[in-house]
PDB file of C-alpha atoms in Angstrom:
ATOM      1  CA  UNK A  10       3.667 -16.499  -9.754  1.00 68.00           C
ATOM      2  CA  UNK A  11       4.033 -13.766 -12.327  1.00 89.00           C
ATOM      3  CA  UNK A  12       5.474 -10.459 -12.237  1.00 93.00           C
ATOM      4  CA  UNK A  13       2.668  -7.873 -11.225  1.00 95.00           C
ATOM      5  CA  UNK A  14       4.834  -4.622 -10.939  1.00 96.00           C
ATOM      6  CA  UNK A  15       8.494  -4.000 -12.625  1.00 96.00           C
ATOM      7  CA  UNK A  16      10.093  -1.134 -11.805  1.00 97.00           C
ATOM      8  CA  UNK A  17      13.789  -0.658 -13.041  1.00 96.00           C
ATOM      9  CA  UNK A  18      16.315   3.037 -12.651  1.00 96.00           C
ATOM     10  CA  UNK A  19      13.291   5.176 -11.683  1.00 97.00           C
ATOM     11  CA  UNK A  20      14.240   8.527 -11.110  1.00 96.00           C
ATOM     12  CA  UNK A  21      12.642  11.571 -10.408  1.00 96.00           C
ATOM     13  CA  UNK A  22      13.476  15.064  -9.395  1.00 95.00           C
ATOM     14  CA  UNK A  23      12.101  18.439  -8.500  1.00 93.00           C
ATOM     15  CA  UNK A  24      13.726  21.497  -9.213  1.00 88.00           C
ATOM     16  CA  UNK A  25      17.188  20.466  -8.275  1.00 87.00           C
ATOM     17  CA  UNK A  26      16.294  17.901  -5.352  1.00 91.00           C
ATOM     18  CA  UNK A  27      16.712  14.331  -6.876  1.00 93.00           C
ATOM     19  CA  UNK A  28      14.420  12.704  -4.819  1.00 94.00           C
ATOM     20  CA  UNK A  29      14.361   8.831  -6.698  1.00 95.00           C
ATOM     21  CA  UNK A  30      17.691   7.974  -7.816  1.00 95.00           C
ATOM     22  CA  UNK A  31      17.344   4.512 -10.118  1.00 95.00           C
ATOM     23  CA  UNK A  32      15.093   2.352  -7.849  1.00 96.00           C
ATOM     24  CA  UNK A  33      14.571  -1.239  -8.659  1.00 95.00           C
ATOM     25  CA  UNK A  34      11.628  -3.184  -7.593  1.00 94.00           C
ATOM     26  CA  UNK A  35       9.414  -6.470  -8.385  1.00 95.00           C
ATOM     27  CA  UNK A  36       6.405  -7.362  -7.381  1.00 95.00           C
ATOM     28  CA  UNK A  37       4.793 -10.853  -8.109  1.00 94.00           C
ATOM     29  CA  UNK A  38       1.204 -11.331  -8.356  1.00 92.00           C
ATOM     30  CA  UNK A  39      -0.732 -11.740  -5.682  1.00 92.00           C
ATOM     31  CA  UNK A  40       1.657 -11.096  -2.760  1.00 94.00           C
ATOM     32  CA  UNK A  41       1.442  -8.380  -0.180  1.00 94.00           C
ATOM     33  CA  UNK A  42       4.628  -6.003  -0.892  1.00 96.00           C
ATOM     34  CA  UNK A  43       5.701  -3.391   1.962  1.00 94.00           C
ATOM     35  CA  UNK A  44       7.950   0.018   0.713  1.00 94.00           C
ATOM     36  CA  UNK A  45       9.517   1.315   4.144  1.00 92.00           C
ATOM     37  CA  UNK A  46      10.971   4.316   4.556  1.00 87.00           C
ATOM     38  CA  UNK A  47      11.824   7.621   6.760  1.00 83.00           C
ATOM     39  CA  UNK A  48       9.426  10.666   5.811  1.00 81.00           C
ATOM     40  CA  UNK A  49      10.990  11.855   2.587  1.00 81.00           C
ATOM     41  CA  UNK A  50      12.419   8.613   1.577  1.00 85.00           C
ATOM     42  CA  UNK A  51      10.403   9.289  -1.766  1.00 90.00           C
ATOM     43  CA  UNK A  52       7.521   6.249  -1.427  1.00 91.00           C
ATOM     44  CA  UNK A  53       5.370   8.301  -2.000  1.00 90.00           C
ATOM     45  CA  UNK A  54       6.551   9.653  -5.540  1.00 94.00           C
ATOM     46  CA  UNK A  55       7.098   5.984  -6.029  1.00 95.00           C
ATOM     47  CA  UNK A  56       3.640   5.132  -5.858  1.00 93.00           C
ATOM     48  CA  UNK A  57       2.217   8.181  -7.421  1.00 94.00           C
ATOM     49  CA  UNK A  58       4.427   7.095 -10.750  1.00 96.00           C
ATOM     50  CA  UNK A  59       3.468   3.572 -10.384  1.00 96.00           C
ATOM     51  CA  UNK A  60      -0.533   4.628 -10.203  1.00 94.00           C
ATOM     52  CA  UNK A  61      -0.231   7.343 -13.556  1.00 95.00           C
ATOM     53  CA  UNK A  62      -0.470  10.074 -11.455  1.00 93.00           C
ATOM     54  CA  UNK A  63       3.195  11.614 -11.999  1.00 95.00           C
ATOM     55  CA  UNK A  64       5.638  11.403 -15.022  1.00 95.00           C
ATOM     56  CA  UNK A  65       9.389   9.692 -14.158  1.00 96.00           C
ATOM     57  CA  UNK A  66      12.162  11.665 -15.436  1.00 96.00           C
ATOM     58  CA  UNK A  67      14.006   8.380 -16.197  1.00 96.00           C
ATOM     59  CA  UNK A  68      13.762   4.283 -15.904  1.00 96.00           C
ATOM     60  CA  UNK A  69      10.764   2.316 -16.346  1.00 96.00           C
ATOM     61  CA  UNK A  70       7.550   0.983 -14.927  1.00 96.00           C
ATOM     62  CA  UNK A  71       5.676  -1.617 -15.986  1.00 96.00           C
ATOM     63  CA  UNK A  72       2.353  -2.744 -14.469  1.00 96.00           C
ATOM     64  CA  UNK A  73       0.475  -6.100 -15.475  1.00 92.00           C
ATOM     65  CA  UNK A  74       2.574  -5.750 -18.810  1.00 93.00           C
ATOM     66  CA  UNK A  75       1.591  -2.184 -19.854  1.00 95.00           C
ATOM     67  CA  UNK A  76       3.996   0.845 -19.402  1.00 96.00           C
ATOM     68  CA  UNK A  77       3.103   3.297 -17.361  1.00 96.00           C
ATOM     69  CA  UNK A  78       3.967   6.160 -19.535  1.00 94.00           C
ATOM     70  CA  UNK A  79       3.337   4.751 -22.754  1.00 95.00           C
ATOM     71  CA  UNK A  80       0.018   2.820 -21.749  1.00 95.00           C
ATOM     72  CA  UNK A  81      -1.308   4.757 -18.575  1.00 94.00           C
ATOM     73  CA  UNK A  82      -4.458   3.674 -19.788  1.00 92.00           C
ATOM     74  CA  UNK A  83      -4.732   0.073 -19.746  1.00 93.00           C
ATOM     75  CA  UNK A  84      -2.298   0.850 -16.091  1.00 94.00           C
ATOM     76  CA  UNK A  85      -5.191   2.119 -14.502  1.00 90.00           C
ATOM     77  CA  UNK A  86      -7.827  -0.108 -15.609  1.00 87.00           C
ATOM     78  CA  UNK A  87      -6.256  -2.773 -13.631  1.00 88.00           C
ATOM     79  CA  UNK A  88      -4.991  -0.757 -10.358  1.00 92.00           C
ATOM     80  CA  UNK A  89      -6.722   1.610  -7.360  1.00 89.00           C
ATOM     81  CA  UNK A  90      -4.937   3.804  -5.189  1.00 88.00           C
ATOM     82  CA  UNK A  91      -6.132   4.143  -1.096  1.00 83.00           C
ATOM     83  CA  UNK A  92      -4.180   7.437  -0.050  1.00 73.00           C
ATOM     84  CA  UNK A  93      -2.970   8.307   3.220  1.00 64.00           C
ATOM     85  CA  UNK A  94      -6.683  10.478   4.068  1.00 60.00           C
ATOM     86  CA  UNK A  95     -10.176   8.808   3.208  1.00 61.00           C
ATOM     87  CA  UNK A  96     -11.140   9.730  -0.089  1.00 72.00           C
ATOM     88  CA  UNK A  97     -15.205   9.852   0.574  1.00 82.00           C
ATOM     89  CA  UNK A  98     -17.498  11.872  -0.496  1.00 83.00           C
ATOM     90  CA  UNK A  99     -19.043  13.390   2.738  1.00 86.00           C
ATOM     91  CA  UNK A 100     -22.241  15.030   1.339  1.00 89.00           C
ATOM     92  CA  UNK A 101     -23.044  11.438   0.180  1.00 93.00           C
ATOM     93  CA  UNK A 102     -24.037   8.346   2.243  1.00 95.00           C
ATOM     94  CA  UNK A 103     -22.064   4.853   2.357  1.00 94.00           C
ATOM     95  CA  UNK A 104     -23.930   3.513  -0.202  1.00 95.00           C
ATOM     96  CA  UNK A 105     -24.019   6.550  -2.173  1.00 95.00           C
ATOM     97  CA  UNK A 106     -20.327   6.845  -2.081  1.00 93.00           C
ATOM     98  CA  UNK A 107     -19.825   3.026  -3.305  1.00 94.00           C
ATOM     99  CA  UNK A 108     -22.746   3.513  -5.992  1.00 95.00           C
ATOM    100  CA  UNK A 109     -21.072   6.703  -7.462  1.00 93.00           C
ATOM    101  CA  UNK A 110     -17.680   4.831  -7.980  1.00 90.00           C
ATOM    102  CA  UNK A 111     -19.529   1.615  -9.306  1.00 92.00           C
ATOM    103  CA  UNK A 112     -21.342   4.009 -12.072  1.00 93.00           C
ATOM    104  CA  UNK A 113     -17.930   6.229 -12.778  1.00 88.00           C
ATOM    105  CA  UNK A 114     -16.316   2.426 -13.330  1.00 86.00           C
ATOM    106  CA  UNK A 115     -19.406   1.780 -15.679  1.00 89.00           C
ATOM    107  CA  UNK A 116     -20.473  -1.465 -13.646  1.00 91.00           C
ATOM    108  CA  UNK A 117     -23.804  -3.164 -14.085  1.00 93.00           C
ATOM    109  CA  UNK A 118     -25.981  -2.876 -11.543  1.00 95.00           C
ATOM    110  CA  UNK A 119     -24.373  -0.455  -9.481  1.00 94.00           C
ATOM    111  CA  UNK A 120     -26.854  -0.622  -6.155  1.00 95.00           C
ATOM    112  CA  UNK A 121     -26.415  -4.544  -5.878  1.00 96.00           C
ATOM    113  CA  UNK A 122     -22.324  -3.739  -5.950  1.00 94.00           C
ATOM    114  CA  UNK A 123     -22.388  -1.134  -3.499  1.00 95.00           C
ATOM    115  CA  UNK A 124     -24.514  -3.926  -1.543  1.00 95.00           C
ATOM    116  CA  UNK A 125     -22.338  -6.373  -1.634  1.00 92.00           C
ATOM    117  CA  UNK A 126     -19.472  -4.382  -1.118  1.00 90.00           C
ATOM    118  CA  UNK A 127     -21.012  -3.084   2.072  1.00 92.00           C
ATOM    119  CA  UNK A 128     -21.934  -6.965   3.217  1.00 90.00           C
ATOM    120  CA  UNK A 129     -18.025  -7.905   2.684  1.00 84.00           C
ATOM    121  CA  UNK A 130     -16.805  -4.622   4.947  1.00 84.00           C
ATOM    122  CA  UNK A 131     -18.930  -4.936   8.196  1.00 86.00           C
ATOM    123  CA  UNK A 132     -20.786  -1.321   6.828  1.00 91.00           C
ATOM    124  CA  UNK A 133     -24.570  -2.123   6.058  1.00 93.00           C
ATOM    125  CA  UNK A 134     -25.557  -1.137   9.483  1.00 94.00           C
ATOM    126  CA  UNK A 135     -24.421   2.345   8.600  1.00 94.00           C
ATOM    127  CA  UNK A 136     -24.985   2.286   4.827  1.00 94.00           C
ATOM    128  CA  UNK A 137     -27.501   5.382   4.784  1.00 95.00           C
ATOM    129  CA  UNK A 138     -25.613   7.207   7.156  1.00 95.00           C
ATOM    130  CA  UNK A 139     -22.740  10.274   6.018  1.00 94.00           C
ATOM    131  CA  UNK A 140     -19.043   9.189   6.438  1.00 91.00           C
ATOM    132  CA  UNK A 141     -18.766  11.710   8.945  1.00 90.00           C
ATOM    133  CA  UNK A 142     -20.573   9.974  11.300  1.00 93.00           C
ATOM    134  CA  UNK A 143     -18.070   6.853  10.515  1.00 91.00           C
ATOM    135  CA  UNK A 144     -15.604   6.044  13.160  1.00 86.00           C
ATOM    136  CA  UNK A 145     -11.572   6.607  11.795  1.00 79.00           C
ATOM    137  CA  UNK A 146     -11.553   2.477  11.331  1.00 80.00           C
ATOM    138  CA  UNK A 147     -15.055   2.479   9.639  1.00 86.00           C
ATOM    139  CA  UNK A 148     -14.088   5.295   7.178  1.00 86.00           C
ATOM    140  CA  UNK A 149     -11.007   3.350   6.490  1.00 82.00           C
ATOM    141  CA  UNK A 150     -13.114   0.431   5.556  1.00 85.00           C
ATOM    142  CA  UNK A 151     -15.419   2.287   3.193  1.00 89.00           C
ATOM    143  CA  UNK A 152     -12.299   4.035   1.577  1.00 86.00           C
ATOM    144  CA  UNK A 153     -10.410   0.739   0.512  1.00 84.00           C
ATOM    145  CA  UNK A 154     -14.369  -0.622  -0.625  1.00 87.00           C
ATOM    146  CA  UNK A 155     -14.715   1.727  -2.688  1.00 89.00           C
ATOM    147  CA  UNK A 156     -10.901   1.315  -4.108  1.00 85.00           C
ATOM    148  CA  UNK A 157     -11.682  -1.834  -4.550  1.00 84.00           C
ATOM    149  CA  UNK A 158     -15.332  -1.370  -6.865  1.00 88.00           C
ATOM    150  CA  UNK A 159     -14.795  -3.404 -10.338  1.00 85.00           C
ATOM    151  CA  UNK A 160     -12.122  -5.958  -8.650  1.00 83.00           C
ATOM    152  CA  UNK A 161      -8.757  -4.139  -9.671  1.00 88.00           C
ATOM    153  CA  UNK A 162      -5.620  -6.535 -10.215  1.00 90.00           C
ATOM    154  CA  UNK A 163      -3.618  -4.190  -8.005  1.00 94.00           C
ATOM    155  CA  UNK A 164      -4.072  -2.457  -5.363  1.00 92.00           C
ATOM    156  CA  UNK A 165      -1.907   0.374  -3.539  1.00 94.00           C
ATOM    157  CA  UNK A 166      -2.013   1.587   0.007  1.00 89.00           C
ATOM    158  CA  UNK A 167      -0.065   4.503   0.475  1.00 86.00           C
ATOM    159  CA  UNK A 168       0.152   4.401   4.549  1.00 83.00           C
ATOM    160  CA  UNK A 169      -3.127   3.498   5.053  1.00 80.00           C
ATOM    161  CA  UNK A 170      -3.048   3.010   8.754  1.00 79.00           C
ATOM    162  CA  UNK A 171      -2.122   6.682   9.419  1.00 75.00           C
ATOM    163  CA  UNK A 172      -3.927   8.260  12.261  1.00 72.00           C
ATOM    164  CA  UNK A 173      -5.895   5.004  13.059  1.00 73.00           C
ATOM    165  CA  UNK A 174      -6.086   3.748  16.559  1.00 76.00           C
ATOM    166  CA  UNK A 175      -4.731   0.139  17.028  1.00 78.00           C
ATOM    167  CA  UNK A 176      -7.581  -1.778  17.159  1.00 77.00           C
ATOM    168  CA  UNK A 177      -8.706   0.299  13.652  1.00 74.00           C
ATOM    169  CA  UNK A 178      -4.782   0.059  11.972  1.00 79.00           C
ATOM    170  CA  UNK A 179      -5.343  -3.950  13.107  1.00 81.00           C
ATOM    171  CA  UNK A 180      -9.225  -3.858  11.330  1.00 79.00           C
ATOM    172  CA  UNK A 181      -7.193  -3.128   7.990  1.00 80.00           C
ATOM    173  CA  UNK A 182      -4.732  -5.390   8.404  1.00 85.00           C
ATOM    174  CA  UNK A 183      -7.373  -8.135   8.482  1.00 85.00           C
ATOM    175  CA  UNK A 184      -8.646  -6.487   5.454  1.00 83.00           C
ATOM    176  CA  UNK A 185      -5.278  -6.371   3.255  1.00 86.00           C
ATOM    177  CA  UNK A 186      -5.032  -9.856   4.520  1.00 89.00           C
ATOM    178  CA  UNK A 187      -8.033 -11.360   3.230  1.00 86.00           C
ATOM    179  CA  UNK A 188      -7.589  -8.941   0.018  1.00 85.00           C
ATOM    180  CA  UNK A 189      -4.677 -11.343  -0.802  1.00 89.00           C
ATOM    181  CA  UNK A 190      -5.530 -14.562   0.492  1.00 89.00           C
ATOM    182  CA  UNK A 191      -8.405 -13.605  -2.769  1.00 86.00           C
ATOM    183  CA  UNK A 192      -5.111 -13.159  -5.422  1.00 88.00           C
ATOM    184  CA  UNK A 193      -5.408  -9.418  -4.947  1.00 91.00           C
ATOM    185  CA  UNK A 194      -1.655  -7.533  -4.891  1.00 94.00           C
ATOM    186  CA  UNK A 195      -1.013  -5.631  -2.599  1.00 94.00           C
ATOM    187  CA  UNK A 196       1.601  -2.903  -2.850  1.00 96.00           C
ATOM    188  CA  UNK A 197       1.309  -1.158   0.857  1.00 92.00           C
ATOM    189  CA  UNK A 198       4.104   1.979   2.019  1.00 90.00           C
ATOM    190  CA  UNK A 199       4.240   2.210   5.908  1.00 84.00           C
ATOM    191  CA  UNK A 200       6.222   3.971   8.389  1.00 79.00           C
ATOM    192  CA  UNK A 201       4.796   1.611  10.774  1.00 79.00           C
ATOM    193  CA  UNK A 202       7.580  -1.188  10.891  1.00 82.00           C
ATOM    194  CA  UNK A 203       5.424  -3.962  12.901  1.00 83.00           C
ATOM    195  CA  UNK A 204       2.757  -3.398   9.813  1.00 84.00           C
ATOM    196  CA  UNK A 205       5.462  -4.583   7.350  1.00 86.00           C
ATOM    197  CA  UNK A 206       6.437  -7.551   9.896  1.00 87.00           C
ATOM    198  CA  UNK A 207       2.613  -8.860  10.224  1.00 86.00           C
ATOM    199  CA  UNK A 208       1.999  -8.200   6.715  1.00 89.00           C
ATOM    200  CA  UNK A 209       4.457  -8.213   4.090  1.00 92.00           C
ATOM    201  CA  UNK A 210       5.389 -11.329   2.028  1.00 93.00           C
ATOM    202  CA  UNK A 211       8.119  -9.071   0.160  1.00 93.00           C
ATOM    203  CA  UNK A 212      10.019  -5.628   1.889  1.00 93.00           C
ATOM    204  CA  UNK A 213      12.141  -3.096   0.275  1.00 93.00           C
ATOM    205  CA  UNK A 214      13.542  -0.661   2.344  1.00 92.00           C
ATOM    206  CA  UNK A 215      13.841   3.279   0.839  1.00 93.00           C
ATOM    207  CA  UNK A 216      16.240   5.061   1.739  1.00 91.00           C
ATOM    208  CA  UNK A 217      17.618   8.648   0.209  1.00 90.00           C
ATOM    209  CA  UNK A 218      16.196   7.993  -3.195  1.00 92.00           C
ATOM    210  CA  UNK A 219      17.478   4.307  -3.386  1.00 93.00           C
ATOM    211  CA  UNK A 220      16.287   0.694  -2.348  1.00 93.00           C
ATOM    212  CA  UNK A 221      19.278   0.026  -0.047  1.00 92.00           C
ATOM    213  CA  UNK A 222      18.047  -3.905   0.943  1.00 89.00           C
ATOM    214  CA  UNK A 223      15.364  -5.788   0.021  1.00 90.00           C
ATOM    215  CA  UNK A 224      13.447  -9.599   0.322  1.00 89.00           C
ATOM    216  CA  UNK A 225      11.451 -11.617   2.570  1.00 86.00           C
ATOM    217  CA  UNK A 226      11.885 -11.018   6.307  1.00 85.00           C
ATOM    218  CA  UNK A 227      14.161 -13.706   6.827  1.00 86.00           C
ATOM    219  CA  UNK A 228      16.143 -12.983   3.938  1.00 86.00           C
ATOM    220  CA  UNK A 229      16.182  -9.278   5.897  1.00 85.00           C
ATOM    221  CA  UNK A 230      17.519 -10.631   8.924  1.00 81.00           C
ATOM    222  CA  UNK A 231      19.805 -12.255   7.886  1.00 82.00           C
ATOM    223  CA  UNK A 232      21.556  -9.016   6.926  1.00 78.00           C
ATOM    224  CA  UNK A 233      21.380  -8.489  10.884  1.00 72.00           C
ATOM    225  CA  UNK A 234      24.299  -9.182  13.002  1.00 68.00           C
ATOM    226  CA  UNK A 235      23.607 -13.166  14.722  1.00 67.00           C
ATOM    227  CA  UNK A 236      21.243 -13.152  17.410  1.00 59.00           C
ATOM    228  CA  UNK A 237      23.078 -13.141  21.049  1.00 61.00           C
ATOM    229  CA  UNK A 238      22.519 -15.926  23.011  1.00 57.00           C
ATOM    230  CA  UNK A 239      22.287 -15.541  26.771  1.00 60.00           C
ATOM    231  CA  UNK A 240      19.264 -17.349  28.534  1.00 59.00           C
ATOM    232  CA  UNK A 241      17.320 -17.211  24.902  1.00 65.00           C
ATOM    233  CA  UNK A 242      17.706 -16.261  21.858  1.00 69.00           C
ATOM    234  CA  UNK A 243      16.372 -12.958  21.032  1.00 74.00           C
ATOM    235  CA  UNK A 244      15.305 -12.661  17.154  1.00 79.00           C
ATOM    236  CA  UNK A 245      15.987  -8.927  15.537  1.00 83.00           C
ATOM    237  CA  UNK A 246      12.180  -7.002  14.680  1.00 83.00           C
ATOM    238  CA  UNK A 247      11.892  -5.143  11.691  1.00 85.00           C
ATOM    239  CA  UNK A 248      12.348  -2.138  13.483  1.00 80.00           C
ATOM    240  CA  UNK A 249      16.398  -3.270  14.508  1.00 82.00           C
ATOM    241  CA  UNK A 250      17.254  -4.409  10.774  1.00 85.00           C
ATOM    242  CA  UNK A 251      15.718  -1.223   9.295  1.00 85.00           C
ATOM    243  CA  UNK A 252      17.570   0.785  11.176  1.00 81.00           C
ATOM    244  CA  UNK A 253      21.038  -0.787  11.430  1.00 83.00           C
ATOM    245  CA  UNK A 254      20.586  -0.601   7.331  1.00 85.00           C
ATOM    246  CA  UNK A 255      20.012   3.087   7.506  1.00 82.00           C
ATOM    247  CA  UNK A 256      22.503   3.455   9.816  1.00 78.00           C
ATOM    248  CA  UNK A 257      25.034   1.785   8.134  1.00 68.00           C
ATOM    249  CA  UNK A 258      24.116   3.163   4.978  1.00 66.00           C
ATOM    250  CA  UNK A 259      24.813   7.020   5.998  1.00 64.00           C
ATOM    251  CA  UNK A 260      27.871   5.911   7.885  1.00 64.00           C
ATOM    252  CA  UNK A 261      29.074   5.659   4.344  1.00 60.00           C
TER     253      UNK A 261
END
């Protein structure tokens, strides 16, 4: 697999707070890639740099081979963003909503791709109805449709399960699933470590304005002190590594 996302000595600071201090990341196309960190880790200044929407003061990014400072452009012809609150319109219905974004992309037919798009999320039953009248798991469904309008290369989820119950935070993890099982990549931030472990082919873990570990989930635990072995043997979670790495990290 390629490299989707490239992301070397990003830094970025406000005022006088540094909050990125050189972060390196890769992403390869078409894998499902989980940022962790503690609220004000900086993940999401990561991803707002990443998606064009804020200038690094140093390092570089580099999306499906087009810088995102020099080329923010061609960036976000290939990406879509799906914040931490639904982005709908509420005056407009479902398939209002979906047909808006299909014409502001400046898609062909844009009824029969709000169609379809409502077919492949479970939401033509309530397709004339006002997002208001959505369920939190329902609005999260029509929210990552309409990221997802024109087929975008990329796409991020900046903790998208926030404030979902968790029968609707495991409805979108189907969804991000099946979004990559298609080639899409997925580059997801969570607080929610069990969303990382169910989801995430690749992890890096944020932590004061630097990635302090990062790789697959085995690669992660290995990093973990063995697992003791009484009557069985009891494998670390997420949860343990990540915070035995923080731990250890501002023991230092």
């Amino acid at each position: 697999m390629g490299t989707a996302i490239a992301v070397r000595g990003l830094r970025k600071s406000f005022k006088d707070k540094e909050v990125l201090k050189g972060v390196d990341l890769e992403v390869k196309q078409g894998e499902i890639f989980a940022l962790l960190g503690s609220n004000g880790a900086g993940k999401t200044t990561v991803v707002k740099i990443l998606t064009t929407l804020l200038a690094q003061d140093g390092g570089s990014a580099v999306i499906n081979g087009f810088d995102v400072a020099s080329k923010p452009g061609q960036v976000r012809q290939s990406i879509s963003l799906t914040g931490q609150f639904a982005a709908v319109d509420e005056i407009l219905t479902g398939r209002e909503n979906l047909i808006m974004i299909a014409k502001l992309r400046h898609l062909d037919h844009p009824r029969l791709v709000a169609d379809n798009m409502l077919q492949r999320f479970g939401l033509t039953d309530a397709a004339d109805r006002k997002p208001s009248t959505y369920s939190g798991g329902m609005r999260r469904r029509l929210d990552i449709a309409l990221s997802l309008v024109g087929n975008p290369r990329i796409i991020f989820l900046d903790e998208p399960t926030t404030g979902l119950d968790p029968e609707a935070r495991i409805e979108v993890w189907k969804i991000v699933k099946e979004l990559a099982d298609r080639g899409t990549t997925i580059f997801l931030t969570t607080q929610y470590l069990e969303e990382a472990e169910q989801l995430a082919d690749g992890i890096a873990i944020l932590h004061e304005g630097r990635i302090i570990a990062g790789g697959t989930l085995e690669e992660l635990k290995k990093l973990f002190p063995p697992a003791k072995t009484e009557f069985v043997e009891k494998q670390p979670t997420l949860e343990e590594i990540f915070l035995a790495i923080v731990g250890q990290k501002e023991e230092k």
